[in-house]
Short mmCIF file of C-alpha atoms in Angstrom, two decimals:
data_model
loop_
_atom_site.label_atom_id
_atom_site.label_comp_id
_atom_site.label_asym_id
_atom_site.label_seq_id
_atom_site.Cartn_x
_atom_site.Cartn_y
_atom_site.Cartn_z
CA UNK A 11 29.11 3.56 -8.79
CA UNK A 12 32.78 3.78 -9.31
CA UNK A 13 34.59 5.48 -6.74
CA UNK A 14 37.14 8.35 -7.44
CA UNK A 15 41.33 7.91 -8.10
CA UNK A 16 42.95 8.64 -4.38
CA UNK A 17 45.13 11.31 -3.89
CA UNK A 18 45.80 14.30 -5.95
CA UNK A 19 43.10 13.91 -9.12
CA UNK A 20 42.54 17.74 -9.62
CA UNK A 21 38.80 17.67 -9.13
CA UNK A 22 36.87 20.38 -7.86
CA UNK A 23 35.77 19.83 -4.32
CA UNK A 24 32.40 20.21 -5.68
CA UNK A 25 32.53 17.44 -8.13
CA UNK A 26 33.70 15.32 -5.16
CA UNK A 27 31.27 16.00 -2.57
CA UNK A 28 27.94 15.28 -5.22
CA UNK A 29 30.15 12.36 -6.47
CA UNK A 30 29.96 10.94 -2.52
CA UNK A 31 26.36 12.04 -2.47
CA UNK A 32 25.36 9.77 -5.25
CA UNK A 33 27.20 6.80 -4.00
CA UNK A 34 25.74 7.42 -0.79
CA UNK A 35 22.79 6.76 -2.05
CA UNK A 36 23.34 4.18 -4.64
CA UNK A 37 24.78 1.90 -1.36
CA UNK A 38 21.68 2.81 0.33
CA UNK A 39 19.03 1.69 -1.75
CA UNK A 40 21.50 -1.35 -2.76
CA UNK A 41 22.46 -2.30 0.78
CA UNK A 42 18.68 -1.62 1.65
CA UNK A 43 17.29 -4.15 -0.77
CA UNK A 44 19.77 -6.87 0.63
CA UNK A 45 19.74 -6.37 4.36
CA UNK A 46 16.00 -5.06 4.75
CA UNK A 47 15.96 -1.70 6.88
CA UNK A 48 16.14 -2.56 10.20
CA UNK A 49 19.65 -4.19 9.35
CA UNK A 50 21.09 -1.17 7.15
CA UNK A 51 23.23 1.03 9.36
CA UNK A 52 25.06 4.07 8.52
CA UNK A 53 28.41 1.70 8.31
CA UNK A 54 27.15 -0.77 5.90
CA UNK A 55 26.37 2.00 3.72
CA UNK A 56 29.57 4.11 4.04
CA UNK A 57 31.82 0.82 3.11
CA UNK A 58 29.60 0.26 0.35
CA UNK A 59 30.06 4.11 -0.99
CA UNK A 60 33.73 3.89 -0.35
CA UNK A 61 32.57 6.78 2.06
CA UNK A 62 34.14 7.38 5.40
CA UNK A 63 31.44 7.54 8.59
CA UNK A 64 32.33 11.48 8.96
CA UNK A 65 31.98 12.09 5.21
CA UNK A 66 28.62 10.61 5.23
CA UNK A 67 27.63 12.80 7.99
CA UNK A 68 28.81 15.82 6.29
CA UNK A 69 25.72 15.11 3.71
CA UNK A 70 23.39 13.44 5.66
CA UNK A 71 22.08 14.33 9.16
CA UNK A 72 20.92 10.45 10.22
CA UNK A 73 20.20 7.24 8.04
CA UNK A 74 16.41 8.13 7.50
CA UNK A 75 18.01 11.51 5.78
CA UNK A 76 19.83 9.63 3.57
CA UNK A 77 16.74 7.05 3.25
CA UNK A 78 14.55 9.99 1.84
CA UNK A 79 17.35 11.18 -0.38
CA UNK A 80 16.93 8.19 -2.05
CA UNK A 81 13.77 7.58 -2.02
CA UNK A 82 13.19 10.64 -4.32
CA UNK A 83 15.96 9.51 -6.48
CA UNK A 84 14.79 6.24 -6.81
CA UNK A 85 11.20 7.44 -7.51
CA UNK A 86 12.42 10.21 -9.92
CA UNK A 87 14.47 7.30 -11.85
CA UNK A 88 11.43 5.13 -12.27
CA UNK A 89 9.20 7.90 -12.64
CA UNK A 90 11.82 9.34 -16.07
CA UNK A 91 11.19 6.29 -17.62
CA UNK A 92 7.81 5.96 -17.69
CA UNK A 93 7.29 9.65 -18.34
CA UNK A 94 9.42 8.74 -21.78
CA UNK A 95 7.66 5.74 -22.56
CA UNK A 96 4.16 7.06 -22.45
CA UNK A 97 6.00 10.66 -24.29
CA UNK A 98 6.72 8.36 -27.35
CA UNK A 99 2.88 9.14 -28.01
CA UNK A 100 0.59 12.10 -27.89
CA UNK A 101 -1.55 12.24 -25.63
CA UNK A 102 -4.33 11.53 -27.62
CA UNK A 103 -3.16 8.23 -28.25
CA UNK A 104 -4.12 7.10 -24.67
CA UNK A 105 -3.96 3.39 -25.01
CA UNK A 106 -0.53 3.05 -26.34
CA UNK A 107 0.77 5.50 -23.99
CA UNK A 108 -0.25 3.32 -21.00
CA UNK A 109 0.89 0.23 -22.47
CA UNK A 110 4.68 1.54 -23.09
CA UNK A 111 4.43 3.12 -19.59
CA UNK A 112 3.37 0.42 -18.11
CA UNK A 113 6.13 -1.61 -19.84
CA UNK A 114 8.62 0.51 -19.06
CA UNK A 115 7.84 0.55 -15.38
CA UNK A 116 7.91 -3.40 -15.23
CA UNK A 117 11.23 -3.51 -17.00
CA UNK A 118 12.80 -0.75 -15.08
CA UNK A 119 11.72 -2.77 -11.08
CA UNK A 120 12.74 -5.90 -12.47
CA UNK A 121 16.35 -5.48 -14.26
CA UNK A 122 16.80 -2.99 -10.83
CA UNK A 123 14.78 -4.56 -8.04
CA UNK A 124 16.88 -2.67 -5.47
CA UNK A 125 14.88 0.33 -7.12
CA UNK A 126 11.63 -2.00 -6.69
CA UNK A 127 12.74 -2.34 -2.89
CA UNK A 128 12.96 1.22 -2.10
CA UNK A 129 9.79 2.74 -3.66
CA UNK A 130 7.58 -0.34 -3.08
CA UNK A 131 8.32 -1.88 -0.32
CA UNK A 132 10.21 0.22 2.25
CA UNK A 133 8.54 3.34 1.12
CA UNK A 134 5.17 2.45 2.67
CA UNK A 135 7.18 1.00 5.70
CA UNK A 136 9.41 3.13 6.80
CA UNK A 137 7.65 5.75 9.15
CA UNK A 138 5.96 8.53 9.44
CA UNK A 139 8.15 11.11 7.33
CA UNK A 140 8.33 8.78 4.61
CA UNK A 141 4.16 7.58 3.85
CA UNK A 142 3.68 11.12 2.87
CA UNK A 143 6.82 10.64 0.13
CA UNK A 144 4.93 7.58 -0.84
CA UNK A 145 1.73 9.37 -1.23
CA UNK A 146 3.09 12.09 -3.56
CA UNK A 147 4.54 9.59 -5.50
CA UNK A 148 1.50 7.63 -5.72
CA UNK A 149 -0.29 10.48 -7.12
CA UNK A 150 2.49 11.69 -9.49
CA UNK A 151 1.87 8.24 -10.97
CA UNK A 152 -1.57 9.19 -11.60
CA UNK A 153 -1.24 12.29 -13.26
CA UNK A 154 0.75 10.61 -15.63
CA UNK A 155 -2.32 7.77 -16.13
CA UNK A 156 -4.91 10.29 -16.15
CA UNK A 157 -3.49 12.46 -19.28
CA UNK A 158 -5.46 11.93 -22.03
CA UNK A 159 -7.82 9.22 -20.20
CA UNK A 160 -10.76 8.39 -22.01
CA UNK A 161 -14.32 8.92 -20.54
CA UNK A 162 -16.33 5.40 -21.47
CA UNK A 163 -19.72 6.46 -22.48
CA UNK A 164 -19.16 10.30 -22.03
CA UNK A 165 -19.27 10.00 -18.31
CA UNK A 166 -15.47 10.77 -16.34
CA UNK A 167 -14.09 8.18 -15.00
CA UNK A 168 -13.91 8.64 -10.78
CA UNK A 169 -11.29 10.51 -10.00
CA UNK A 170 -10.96 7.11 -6.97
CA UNK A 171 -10.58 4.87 -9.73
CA UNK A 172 -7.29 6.73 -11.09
CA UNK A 173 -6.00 6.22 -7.56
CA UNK A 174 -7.20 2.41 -7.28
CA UNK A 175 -5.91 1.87 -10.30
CA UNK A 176 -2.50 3.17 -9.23
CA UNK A 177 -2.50 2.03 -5.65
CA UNK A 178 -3.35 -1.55 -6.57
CA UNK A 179 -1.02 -1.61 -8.98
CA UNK A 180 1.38 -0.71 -6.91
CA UNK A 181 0.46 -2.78 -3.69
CA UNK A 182 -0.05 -5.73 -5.84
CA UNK A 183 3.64 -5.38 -6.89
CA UNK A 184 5.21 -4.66 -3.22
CA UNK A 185 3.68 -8.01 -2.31
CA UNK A 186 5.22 -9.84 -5.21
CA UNK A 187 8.79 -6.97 -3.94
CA UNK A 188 8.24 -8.94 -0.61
CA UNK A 189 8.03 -12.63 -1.89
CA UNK A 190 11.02 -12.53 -3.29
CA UNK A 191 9.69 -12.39 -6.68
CA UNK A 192 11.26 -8.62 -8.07
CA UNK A 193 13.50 -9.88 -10.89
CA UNK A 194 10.17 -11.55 -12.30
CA UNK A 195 7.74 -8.37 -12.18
CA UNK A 196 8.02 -7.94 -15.72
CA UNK A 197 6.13 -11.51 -16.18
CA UNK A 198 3.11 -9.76 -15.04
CA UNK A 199 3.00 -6.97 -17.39
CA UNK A 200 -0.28 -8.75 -19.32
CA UNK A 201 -2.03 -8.64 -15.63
CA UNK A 202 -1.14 -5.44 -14.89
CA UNK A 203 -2.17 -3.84 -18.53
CA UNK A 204 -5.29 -5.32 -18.18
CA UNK A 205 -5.98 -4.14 -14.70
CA UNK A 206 -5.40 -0.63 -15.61
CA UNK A 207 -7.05 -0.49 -19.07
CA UNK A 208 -10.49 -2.30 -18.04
CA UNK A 209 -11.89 0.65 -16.27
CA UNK A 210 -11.21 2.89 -18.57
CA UNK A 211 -11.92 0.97 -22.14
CA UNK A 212 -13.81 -2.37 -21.10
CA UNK A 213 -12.53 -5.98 -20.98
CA UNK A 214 -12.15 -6.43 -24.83
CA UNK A 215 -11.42 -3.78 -25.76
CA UNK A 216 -7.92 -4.04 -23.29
CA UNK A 217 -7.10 -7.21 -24.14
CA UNK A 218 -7.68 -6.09 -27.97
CA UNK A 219 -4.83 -3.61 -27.06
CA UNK A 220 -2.86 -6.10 -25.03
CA UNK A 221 -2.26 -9.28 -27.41
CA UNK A 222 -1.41 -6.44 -30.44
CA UNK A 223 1.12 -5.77 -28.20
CA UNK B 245 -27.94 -18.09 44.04
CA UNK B 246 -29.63 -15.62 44.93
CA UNK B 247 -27.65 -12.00 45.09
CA UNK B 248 -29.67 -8.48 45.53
CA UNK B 249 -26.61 -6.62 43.99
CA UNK B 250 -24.83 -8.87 41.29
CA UNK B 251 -20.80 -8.35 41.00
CA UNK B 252 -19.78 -8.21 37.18
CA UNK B 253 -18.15 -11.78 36.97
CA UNK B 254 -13.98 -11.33 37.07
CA UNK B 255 -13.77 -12.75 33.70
CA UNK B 256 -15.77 -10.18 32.35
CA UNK B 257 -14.12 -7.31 34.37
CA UNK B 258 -10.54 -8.61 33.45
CA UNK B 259 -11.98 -8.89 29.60
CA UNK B 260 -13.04 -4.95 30.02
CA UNK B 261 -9.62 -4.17 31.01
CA UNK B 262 -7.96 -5.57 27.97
CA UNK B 263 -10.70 -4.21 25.34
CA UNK B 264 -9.91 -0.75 27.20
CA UNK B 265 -6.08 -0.64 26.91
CA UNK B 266 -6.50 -2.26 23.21
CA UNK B 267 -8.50 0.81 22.40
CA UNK B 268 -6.26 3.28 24.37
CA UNK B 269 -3.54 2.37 21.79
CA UNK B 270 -5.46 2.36 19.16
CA UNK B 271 -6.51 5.56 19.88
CA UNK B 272 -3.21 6.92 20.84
CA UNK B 273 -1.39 5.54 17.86
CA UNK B 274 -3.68 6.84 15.35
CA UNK B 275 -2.72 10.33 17.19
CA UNK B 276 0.59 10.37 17.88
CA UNK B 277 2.08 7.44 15.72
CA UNK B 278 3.37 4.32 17.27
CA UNK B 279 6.80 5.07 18.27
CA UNK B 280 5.92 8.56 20.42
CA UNK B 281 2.71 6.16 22.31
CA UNK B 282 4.49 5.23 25.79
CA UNK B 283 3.16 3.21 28.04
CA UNK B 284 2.47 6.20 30.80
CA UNK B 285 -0.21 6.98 28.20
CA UNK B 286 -1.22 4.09 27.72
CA UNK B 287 -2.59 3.32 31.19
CA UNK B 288 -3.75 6.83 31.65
CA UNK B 289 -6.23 7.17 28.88
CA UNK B 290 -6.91 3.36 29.94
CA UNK B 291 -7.43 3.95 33.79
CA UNK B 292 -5.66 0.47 34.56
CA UNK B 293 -2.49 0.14 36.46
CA UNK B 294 0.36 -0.40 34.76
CA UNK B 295 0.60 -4.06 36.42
CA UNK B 296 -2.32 -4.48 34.63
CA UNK B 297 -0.91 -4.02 31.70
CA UNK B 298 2.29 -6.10 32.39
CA UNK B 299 0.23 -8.95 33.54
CA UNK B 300 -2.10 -8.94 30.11
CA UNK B 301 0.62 -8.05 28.07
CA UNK B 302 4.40 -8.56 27.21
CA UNK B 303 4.73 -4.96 26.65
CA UNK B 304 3.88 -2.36 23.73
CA UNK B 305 4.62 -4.15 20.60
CA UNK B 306 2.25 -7.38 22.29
CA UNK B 307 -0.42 -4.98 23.07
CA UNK B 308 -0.68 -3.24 20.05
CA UNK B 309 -0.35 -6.30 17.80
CA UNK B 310 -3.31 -8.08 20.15
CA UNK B 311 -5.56 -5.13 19.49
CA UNK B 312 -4.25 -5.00 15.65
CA UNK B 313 -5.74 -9.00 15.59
CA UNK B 314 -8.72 -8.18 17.49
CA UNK B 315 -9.42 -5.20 15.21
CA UNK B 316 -8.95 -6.90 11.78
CA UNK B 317 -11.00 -9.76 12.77
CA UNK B 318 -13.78 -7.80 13.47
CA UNK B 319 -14.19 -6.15 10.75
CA UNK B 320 -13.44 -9.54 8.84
CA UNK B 321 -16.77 -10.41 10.72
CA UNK B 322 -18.28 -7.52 9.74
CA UNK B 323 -17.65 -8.10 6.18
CA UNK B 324 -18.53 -11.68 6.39
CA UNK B 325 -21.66 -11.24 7.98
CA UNK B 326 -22.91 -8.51 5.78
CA UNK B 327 -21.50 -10.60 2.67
CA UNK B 328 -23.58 -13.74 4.19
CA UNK B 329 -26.78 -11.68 5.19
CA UNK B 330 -27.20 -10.34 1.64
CA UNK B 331 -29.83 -12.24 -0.82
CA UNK B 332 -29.26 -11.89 -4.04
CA UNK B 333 -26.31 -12.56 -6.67
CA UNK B 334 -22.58 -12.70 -6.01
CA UNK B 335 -22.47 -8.86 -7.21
CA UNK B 336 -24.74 -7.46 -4.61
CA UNK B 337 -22.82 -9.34 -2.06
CA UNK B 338 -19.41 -7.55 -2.82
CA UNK B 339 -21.15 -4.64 -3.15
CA UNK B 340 -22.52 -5.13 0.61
CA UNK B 341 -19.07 -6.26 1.92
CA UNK B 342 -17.39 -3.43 0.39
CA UNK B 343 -20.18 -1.45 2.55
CA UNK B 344 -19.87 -3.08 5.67
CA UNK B 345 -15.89 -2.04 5.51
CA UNK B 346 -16.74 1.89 4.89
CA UNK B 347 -18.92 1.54 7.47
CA UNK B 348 -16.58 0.19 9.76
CA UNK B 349 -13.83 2.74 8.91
CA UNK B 350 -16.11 5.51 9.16
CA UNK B 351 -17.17 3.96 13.09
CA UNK B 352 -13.91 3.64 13.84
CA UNK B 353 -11.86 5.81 12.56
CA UNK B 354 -8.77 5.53 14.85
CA UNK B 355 -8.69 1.76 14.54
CA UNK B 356 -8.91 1.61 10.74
CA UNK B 357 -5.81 4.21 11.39
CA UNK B 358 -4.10 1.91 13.35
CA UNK B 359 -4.69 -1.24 11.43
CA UNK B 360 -4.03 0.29 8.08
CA UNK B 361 -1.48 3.00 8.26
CA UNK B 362 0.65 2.84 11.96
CA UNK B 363 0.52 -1.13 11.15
CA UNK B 364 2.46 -0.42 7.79
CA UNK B 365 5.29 1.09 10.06
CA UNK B 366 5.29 0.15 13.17
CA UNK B 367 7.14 -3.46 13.68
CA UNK B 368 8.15 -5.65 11.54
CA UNK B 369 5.18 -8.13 13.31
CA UNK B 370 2.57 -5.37 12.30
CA UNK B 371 3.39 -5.15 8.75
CA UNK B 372 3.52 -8.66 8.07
CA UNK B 373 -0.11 -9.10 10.27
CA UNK B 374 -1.39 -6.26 7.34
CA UNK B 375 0.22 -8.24 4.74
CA UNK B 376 -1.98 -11.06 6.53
CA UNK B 377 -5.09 -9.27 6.14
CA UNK B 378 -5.20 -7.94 3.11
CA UNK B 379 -4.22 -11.82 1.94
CA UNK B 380 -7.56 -12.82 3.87
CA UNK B 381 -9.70 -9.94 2.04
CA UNK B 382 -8.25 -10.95 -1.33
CA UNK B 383 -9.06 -14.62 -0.72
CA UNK B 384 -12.34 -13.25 0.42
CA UNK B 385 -13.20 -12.12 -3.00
CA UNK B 386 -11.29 -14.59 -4.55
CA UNK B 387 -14.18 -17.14 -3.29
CA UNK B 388 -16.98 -14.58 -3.76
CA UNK B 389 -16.85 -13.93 -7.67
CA UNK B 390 -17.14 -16.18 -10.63
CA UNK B 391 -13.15 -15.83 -11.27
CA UNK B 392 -12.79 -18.53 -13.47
CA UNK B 393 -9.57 -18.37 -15.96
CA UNK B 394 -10.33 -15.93 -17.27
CA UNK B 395 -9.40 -13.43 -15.53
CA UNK B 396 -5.27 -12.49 -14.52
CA UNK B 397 -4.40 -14.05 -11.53
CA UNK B 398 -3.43 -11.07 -9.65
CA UNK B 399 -6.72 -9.54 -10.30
CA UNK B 400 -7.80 -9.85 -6.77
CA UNK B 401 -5.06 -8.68 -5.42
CA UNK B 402 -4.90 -5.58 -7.47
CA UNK B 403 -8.31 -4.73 -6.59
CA UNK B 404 -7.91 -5.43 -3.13
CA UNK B 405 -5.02 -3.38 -2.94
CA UNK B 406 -6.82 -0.73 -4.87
CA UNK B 407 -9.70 -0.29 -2.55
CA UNK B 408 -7.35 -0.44 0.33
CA UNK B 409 -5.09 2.43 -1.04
CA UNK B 410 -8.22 5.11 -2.03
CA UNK B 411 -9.62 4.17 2.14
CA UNK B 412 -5.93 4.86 3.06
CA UNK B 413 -6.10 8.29 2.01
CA UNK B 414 -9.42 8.73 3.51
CA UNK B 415 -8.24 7.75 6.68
CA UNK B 416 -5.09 10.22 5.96
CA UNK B 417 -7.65 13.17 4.91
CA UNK B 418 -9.30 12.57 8.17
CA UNK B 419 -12.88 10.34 7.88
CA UNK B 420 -15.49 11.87 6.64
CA UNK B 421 -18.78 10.11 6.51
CA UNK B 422 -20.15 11.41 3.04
CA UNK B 423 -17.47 11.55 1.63
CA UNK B 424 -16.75 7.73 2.18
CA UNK B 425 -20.89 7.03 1.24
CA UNK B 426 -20.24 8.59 -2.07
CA UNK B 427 -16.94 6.44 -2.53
CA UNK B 428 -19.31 3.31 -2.41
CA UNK B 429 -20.13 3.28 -5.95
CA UNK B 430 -17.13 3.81 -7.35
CA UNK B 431 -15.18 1.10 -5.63
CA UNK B 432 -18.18 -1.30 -6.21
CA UNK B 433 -17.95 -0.58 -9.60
CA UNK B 434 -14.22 -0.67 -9.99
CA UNK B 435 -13.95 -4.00 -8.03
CA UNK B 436 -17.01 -5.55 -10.39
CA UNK B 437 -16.26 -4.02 -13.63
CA UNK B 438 -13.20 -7.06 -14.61
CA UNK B 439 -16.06 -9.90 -13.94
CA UNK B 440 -18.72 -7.99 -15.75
CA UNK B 441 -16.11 -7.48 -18.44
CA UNK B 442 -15.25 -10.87 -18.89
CA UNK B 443 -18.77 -12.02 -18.64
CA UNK B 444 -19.77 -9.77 -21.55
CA UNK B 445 -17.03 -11.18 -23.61
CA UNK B 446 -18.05 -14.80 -23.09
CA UNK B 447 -21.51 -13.99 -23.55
CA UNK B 448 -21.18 -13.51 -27.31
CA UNK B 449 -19.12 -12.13 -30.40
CA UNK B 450 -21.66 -9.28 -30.51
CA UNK B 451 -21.10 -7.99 -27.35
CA UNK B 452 -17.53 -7.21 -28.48
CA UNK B 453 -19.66 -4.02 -30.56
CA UNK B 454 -20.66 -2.58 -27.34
CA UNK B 455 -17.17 -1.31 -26.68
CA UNK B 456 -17.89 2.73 -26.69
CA UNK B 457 -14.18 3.65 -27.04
CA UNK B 458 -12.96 1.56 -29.96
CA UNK B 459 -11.80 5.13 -31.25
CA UNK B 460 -9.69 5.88 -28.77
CA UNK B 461 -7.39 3.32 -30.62
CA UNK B 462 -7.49 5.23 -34.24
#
């Protein structure tokens, strides 16, 4: 995030203090995915914002403030783009929608795996005060995969096989966050369509889906 | 040798200790979290002296990643036992491991606590023994299905993590015994339903008609 002219620029001090808010954050959850969170101090992220230590108090009370700042940013970010992918279908068109979601989340964590980091990895990891971020997040995720869900055979799919579905995917892909392997997630996106259409449609039928891509 | 009023042998005295500071943390954790458990408590709830503990342990994080290690491999055991003890095919032996692990969360409630959700957070040591574990389950079930190629390759560990995530928020909600009894189904079906899936499909082109949603695709 670019940082703004010095001296006299004419802004309002409103525009300035959300502008240092955002690159707060942005150096966060970039310095965060490089240096692991043990290692990312309040410095570290105050050079890379182009923010000054007092300046980043002024918006943030501690690190883990900042940390669940943007946490919800990153999660919001991911979550927008999904939410748009499925949206290019109604919601009566249930397979398709979970395809381009599912698409769009793979592309999204792996041309910005500091994003992958942050809501994969050092979400579930980070304490107390964040799991329960994690959890709502989880579960936003699976409103959006339960809207318009089919019921195979008439019968409603468990509501605990909405959250396995979810949850696995998203453990699965933390452990591939923690290998190293982020910038490659999007490889997967045949393993994880087929994961989270089986339950709901049957083996053939998701792969019938999955190579008419 | 002959002795009217046998003394417990030291080994098994000193072994006593350790189980009952291991499950003092466990306990502690899963109330408080890991960072507020000091050692003070520790020894209390224990009833050791805090020598004791210094002389079994390094300190906190060795002590709660020594019960962590004893609690995952029991209920490894548990699962492997009840996988083992099972007659019948591959399905109803899943279907019995994935029991035996309810079971064991809903017994112990505070260490499933600690091993799944304090773990996550606690050190950097703890996380990467629950990254350890879950590898173990997902190799587990790896070698207990008809995988074959099939199937993705991440399939297990999907499921896996699945299954771990819906006991996670059991454990969050606070145990509850039917409520975990009526979860049994669902998992087993949700972990079995990819190798039943596939196994329809390579049992013949007409099975491909059974597929009761084809019009969810119109």
């Amino acid at each position: 995030m670019e940082r703004l002219p010095r001296g006299r620029h004419g802004l309002s001090p409103e525009f300035v203090a959300r502008n240092q808010r955002e690159r707060l954050i942005a150096g966060l959850i970039e310095v965060l995915y490089e240096e692991g969170y043990q290692n990312t101090t309040v410095s570290l992220i105050g050079q890379r914002a182009a923010v000054s230590k007092s300046d980043f108090y002024k918006h943030f009370e501690s690190k883990d403030d900042c940390f669940y700042a943007a946490y919800e940013v990153a999660v919001d970010r991911i979550r927008a783009e999904v939410a748009a992918a499925c949206g290019r279908h109604a919601t009566s068109q249930w397979p398709p929608r979970v395809r381009d979601g599912i698409t769009s989340l793979l592309t999204t964590l792996s041309t910005e795996p500091a994003l992958a980091c942050i809501s994969l990895v050092e979400g579930l990891r980070a304490g107390r005060g964040m799991y329960d971020r994690y959890q709502a997040a989880v579960e936003s995720f699976v409103v959006l995969l339960r809207e318009g869900a089919p019921s195979p055979g008439g019968e409603e799919v468990p509501a605990a096989t909405d959250e396995a579905v979810v949850g696995g995917i998203a453990s699965m892909l933390g452990r591939r966050v923690l290998e190293g392997e982020a910038e490659q997630l999007d490889e997967l996106l045949p393993d994880v369509l087929e994961f989270a259409l089986t339950p709901y449609l049957g083996t053939a039928e998701a792969r019938r889906i999955i190579s008419a891509g | 040798m002959k002795q009217s009023r046998p003394e417990l042998p030291r080994e098994f005295v000193a072994g006593h200790k350790r189980r009952r500071m291991m499950n003092a943390i466990a306990d502690l954790t899963a109330e408080q979290g890991y960072e507020a458990t000091k050692i003070a408590d520790i020894v209390r709830q224990a009833g050791v002296a805090r020598k004791t503990l210094y002389d079994n342990f390094d300190g906190k994080e060795d002590l709660f990643l020594a019960a962590m290690d004893y609690s995952v491999r029991e209920v490894k055991e548990a699962v492997e036992d009840a996988c083992r003890e099972t007659d019948g095919v591959w399905q109803q032996r899943v279907e019995a491991g994935l029991a035996a692990f309810l079971q064991f969360v809903e017994d112990r409630p505070g260490v499933a606590r600690m091993c799944m959700i304090e773990a996550l957070s606690a050190t950097r040591a703890s996380s990467a023994r629950y990254d350890a574990a879950l590898r173990d389950f997902v190799e587990m079930l790896r070698q207990g299905t008809p995988g074959g190629d099939h199937l993705p390759e991440t399939i297990e560990e999907t499921l896996i993590g699945g299954v771990a995530w819906v006991v996670n928020q059991q454990i969050r909600r606070g145990v509850d015994g039917d409520e975990l009894a009526a979860l049994l189904p669902e998992l087993s079906e949700f972990v079995l339903s990819p190798y039943h899936g596939v196994a329809e499909i390579g049992s013949g082109p007409e099975s491909e008609s059974d597929s009761t949603v084809a019009d969810f695709n119109a």
